[in-house]
Amino acid sequence: MQTTTAQPTAPTATSTKEALMEVIDLHKSYLSGGRPLEILKGVSLHIYRGESIALTGASGSGKSTLLSLLAGLDRVTQGQILLRGDAMQAWDEDRLARWRREEVGFVFQDFRLVKSFTALENVSLPLEILGWDGQKARQRAEELLEHLSILPRAHHFPHQLSGGEQQRVAIARAYAHRPLLIFADEPTGNLDPETSQQVLDSLLNINDEEQTTLIMVTHDMSVAQRMKRHIPLRAGRLEEDIRSAKDEGAKA
Amino acid sequence: MTAPQRPTSQDAQGITKLAWRIFWRYRGRMLFFATAIAVGVGFLIALGNLLDSINGSIARQARTLMAADISISSGQPLPPKTQTWIKDLEKKGEFHSSKMLIFPSMLAPPKQALLSPSSRPSSVSSQPSASSKPSIASKPSASSRPSTHPSSLAARAKDPKSPSFENFRTPILVNIKAVQPTYPFYGALETTPKAWRKGFFGHHACMLDRSLAEQQGLRVGDTVRLGVLALKITALIEAEPDQLTGGGFGALAPRVMIPFDIARKTGLLGFGSRVSYRTLLKTMDPQRTDLRRIADVKKTLRAQLQIPNIRVTAYTEAQPTIRDILQRVAIFFIFVSLVALLLGAIGMAASVTTFLNEQMETVGILRCMGLGPRDISALYTRLCVGIGILGGLFGLTLGIALSAAGLSLVQNLMNLQLAWSLHWVYILESFGLAILLTWGLNAATVRSLAALSPQEILSGRQSQIPLSRRALFWTGLALFVGFFLYAARAALSLWVGGFFTLTLSGMILLCLLFILLALGACAWIAQRIQSSSPLAFVLRHGLRQLVRQRARSLTYLLALTIGVTLISTLQILQQSFEAEVQITRYNKMPNLFLIDVQREQVEGIKQIIRDFGGTPPTFNPLVRARLTHINGKKIQRKALRGASLEARMRANAIRREYNLTYKRTLNESETVVSGRFWKAGSTKMEISLEQRWAQRLGLAIGDTMRFDIVGQPVEGTITSIRTINWRSFLPNFFVVMTPTALQDAPQQLITSVALHPPSKIATFQRALVRRYPNVSVIDLGRVIDLVRGVLGAFLAAMRVLAWVCLAIGLFILAGTLGMGQRERREKVALMRALGCQYRTLVAIDVVEFVTIGLITSVVVMVVSWGTGAVIAQQMQIAFQITAAQLLQILLTALLLPFGVGMLVNAQTYRAGVQENLRRSE
Ligand SMILES: Nc1ncnc2c1ncn2[C@@H]1O[C@H](COP(=O)(O)OP(=O)(O)OP(=O)(O)O)[C@@H](O)[C@H]1O
Ligand SMILES: [Mg+2]
């Protein structure tokens, strides 16, 4: 029922050089004990379609904060985020929601599954929100669970699942609707190396095949190295932009 | 239980500190829990207090109906033993006593009064005839003149002069009451002139009913003859406090009062006269609240006076109308106070349970840090007790405030003198109840919480504190028993307590059953809506949300349905009661009794009544009869010696003379409760008895009774038992017979007339007496005013209580509905993160709240109907429910969850994703 006519589709179609998202001097502070505590102190960043970016940094450096700002889950204190040149802070909550529904997948650091929904219901939720009928959403969700090898757990509730299983449900939910952007906050933190590789493979696969943009927080350097870009965050600022060899040409 | 017990417990102080920290951390919610219980407790205290005060003031009014606390009436003087006992009571400073004699007699008016009754207006002053009269009445006046000096009774007793008979006209039947100076103990004797005591006691004096005086053309200062004495009229009686119970009504003759000391000298108390000897007792307790002592004394007297013909009556039983109202209203009030308590308890228990569920994680962490199950149990028990203490404190404050407000309100509404004091019992009750409830209702949950292993909690494997069936059973049972004891204490009757306990627990079970069914239906429907339309999405998710959080939904659906049911039942009952006793109806009620009507006068009297705009009356025959046989056996006084108390009581009632009537059909105030009333043309000898009366005599359908009517035996079989609505003020009789049995017996007719406004009464009476001097008129206006006053008081109190209860109930339910918000916040945040529209989110919640509303309204309508009907039966009122009431219930139940839900969650919908996620932590 929502149309996408507002989307400036032209730039993406014409040039990959044009940034999908442009972050300009981003600041975020929280009030703590009455005094503002600055977490992000001027972050600037360009994100291009089809990129995979690893975001690293010490605990408390502001990775999750940055990710939720990018996904429009929170409001910036100062600075700008432009989506295809459109300033996001001007959008109201419903505009943001529509964008997320259509183009964004998000994996929370602590999974955040709907407690009263089964694994299957959690995965089909974004599809249902998009207006799919219940049956079709179910089928798609089952495929994804199968792919992540947790189909036998489809009818379990979150509290009946292990941490890794919950994490995989959260990942399935994030890309169920084939989003343009996936934000993932340590999506493999709870998985054994083998499953971790498997999940990473499938995320990168989608990234490759469907030109999905992947922005992922991780502490695992081996994971970071498999991404096209690696951005370390320190004390609220981006350090340097490390680009892997295969992405040299993409530099603006 | 399965968890390892730590050998040494964390030291108690540490636990208390921790409890305090949790209390402080969640102080807002603790405040709500305490308030929920405080509201129940406070309301209960205020209500108990208010009830005491109202009862006290009603009692005061009831006392005036008897002019005493206890009345002993007997066919002969009291035995010396009892007289001594009563003297002792007086000496001990417990009771005052006063003696009284009541007997029918003939009073002869002076001749000159007869000449022109209608030409002598009743005004005392400046009448030309007033100057002419003394000359005719001079003899008796002269004879009694010495009595105006403060001479002794003995001196007057020596005066042998009798009034000369030729100066007096034909005597008329009157009802004499001889009183002592202490009369009346309660209420006031209203007379013209006002100071009736002046020249009354210690003189040959009398006072006449104003109607009688008007009818006979008598005035203050006239002399009348009673027995062998000539008595000077010192005042006219306008209103007599104990008019109905003081023997006036039964004898159905106008009142004449004389000083107690001259009663013997009239010569009317000889052998064979029908004298009722009365002793009135009044408690010396200045507060007059010691009802128990009064009841004790009554009991002792009853036990002592196991003699036929003696009746001991306490004021609470004095008047059928008042007794009736007291009983019903007491039941209503008990119900209200139980409702208040239940509402508070439900609100508190539901919300504390939610809180404890949310505490699971904290408990898991504390357990990991080394606290044992016992420590956890101690921790949360302390927390509950803390809530209880705060609740008790709030409850007491609220109770005092409510009492003060309620008292002043009721005082203004009812024009009553109410007083109240902060009794230590209230303080104790307030804290005790609050702590007991917060602790008792949550004990099972706390125990289960403590028994969980940390692993179970932290793995997230238990999403809800599991309650064992056994714990639930014991909590339920304890609640049931506690409730029963409380209700029984409040009602002062095990039976009534049991009745309420069963009704209310039945109601709760019924609610539970309906809710489970409804939730099942919702789950089924949610499964079936799979289409891709936005509406289907919203419906599916709304219903799923309701069904999936089963424990929470069950808790607040139960709280909501029970709460709203109780409130609606209360409203329905209050309105049923109000409809039944409609005060406005009293404006059309009979306010006059006409007595001693002869059959041939009926048409003429009807005409006069019509002329005055009164309601067309029905005349009832009255036949005086003495009961002689029951089931063919002669009733003998001797045979009763040594028999059981019950047999004597029975005899006591039996050996009296009764007024019987006969009729073809029942009047509107009579209802047959067993057997069948005869068909209009019945020629059999049948009897219909009033229920209480039949019970007192131990008579049932099928028994036969034989009466002696002027030497003629009349026997009949009891074929029906009736109840009588005494508030109708229609002429009613305990014993009714078929016309066949009685129509030939000597009889008079009586009737009641509704003549409004009462200002017409005086002229009506004069018009009536001018044509029918034999007809006596008794003015019921006073009694009706009293009943109206009492009823008005109760209705006002009931209305106020029902509304306060409604307001409180809604407040608690609103609070309960706000629970479980944490989960809703998280869900809203997630749905938003997944891109759900604000509108859709709200719509999903609307579906959930409206479904809750629908379930609630259906359950409430059904269950409150049932509960209302059952309690109405107990209150003996006609249960009625109107379409408007149903609509009101429907709207309340529908809109309450919806409105509150939207209100409570408005902030959640507005907040951003991160904010909601953070708040749901
Ligand atoms: N709502 C808030 N109020 C105050 N401070 C906050 C709030 N949210 C986050 N912070 C602070 O901001 C800082 C950054 O938090 P963030 O969650 O972004 O860290 P992170 O880099 O994701 O760390 P981790 O690797 O541990 O997940 C932290 O110091 C945190 O305490
Ligand atoms: Mg983080």
Coordinates of N, CA, C and O and ligand atoms in Angstrom, one line a residue, chain A residues 30-32 37 39-40 57-66 74 109 185-186 217 219 233, chain B residues 914 918, ligand 1:
Chain A
Y30 N 24.6 11.6 24.9 CA 23.5 11.2 25.8 C 23.6 12.0 27.1 O 24.7 12.5 27.5
L31 N 22.5 12.2 27.6 CA 22.5 12.9 28.9 C 22.7 11.9 30.0 O 22.1 10.8 30.1
S32 N 23.8 12.1 30.8 CA 24.0 11.2 31.9 C 24.2 11.9 33.1 O 25.2 12.7 33.2
L37 N 27.0 13.5 27.6 CA 28.1 12.6 27.5 C 28.2 12.4 26.0 O 27.4 11.7 25.4
I39 N 29.3 10.7 22.8 CA 29.7 9.3 22.4 C 30.4 9.4 21.0 O 31.5 8.9 20.8
L40 N 29.6 10.0 20.0 CA 30.2 10.2 18.7 C 30.6 11.6 18.5 O 29.8 12.5 18.8
G57 N 36.1 -1.8 17.0 CA 36.4 -0.8 18.1 C 36.2 -1.4 19.4 O 35.5 -2.4 19.6
A58 N 36.8 -0.7 20.4 CA 36.7 -1.3 21.8 C 35.3 -1.2 22.3 O 34.4 -0.5 21.7
S59 N 35.0 -2.0 23.3 CA 33.7 -2.0 23.9 C 33.4 -0.6 24.4 O 34.3 0.1 25.0
G60 N 32.2 -0.1 24.1 CA 31.8 1.2 24.6 C 32.3 2.4 23.7 O 32.1 3.5 24.0
S61 N 32.9 2.0 22.5 CA 33.4 3.0 21.6 C 32.3 3.7 20.8 O 32.5 4.7 20.1
G62 N 31.2 3.1 20.8 CA 30.0 3.7 20.1 C 29.6 3.1 18.8 O 28.8 3.7 18.0
K63 N 30.0 1.8 18.6 CA 29.6 1.1 17.4 C 28.1 0.9 17.3 O 27.5 1.2 16.3
S64 N 27.5 0.4 18.3 CA 26.1 0.1 18.3 C 25.3 1.4 18.1 O 24.3 1.5 17.4
T65 N 25.8 2.5 18.8 CA 25.2 3.8 18.6 C 25.2 4.3 17.2 O 24.2 4.7 16.7
L66 N 26.4 4.1 16.6 CA 26.5 4.6 15.2 C 25.5 3.8 14.3 O 24.8 4.3 13.4
D74 N 17.5 5.9 16.0 CA 17.7 7.0 17.0 C 17.9 8.3 16.3 O 18.2 8.2 15.1
Q109 N 22.4 -6.5 18.6 CA 23.4 -7.1 19.4 C 22.9 -8.2 20.3 O 23.4 -9.3 20.4
D185 N 24.7 -6.1 14.2 CA 25.6 -5.8 15.3 C 26.1 -7.1 15.9 O 25.4 -7.8 16.6
E186 N 27.3 -7.4 15.6 CA 28.0 -8.6 16.1 C 27.1 -9.8 15.8 O 26.7 -10.6 16.7
V217 N 29.1 -4.9 12.7 CA 30.0 -4.6 13.8 C 30.6 -6.0 14.2 O 29.9 -7.0 14.3
H219 N 34.1 -7.9 16.4 CA 35.4 -7.8 17.1 C 36.4 -8.8 16.5 O 37.6 -8.8 16.9
L233 N 36.7 2.3 15.0 CA 36.1 3.4 15.7 C 36.8 3.6 17.0 O 37.0 2.6 17.8
Chain B
Q914 N 15.0 3.4 20.0 CA 16.0 3.2 21.0 C 15.4 3.5 22.4 O 15.7 2.8 23.4
R918 N 15.4 0.9 25.4 CA 16.1 1.2 26.7 C 15.1 1.1 27.9 O 15.4 0.5 28.9
Ligands
LIG1 N1 21.0 5.7 26.5 C1 22.2 5.9 26.9 N2 22.4 6.8 27.9 C2 23.7 7.0 28.3 N3 24.7 6.5 27.8 C3 24.6 5.6 26.8 C4 23.3 5.2 26.3 N4 23.5 4.3 25.3 C5 24.8 4.1 25.2 N5 25.5 4.8 26.1 C6 26.9 4.9 26.3 O1 27.5 5.1 25.0 C7 28.7 4.4 24.9 C8 28.7 3.6 23.6 O2 27.7 2.6 23.6 P1 27.6 1.6 22.4 O3 26.5 0.6 22.8 O4 27.5 2.3 21.2 O5 29.0 0.8 22.5 P2 29.6 -0.3 21.6 O6 30.7 0.2 20.9 O7 28.5 -1.0 20.9 O8 30.1 -1.3 22.7 P3 30.0 -2.9 22.8 O9 31.2 -3.4 21.9 O10 30.3 -3.3 24.2 O11 28.7 -3.4 22.2 C9 28.8 3.5 26.1 O12 29.8 4.1 26.9 C10 27.4 3.6 26.7 O13 27.6 3.5 28.1

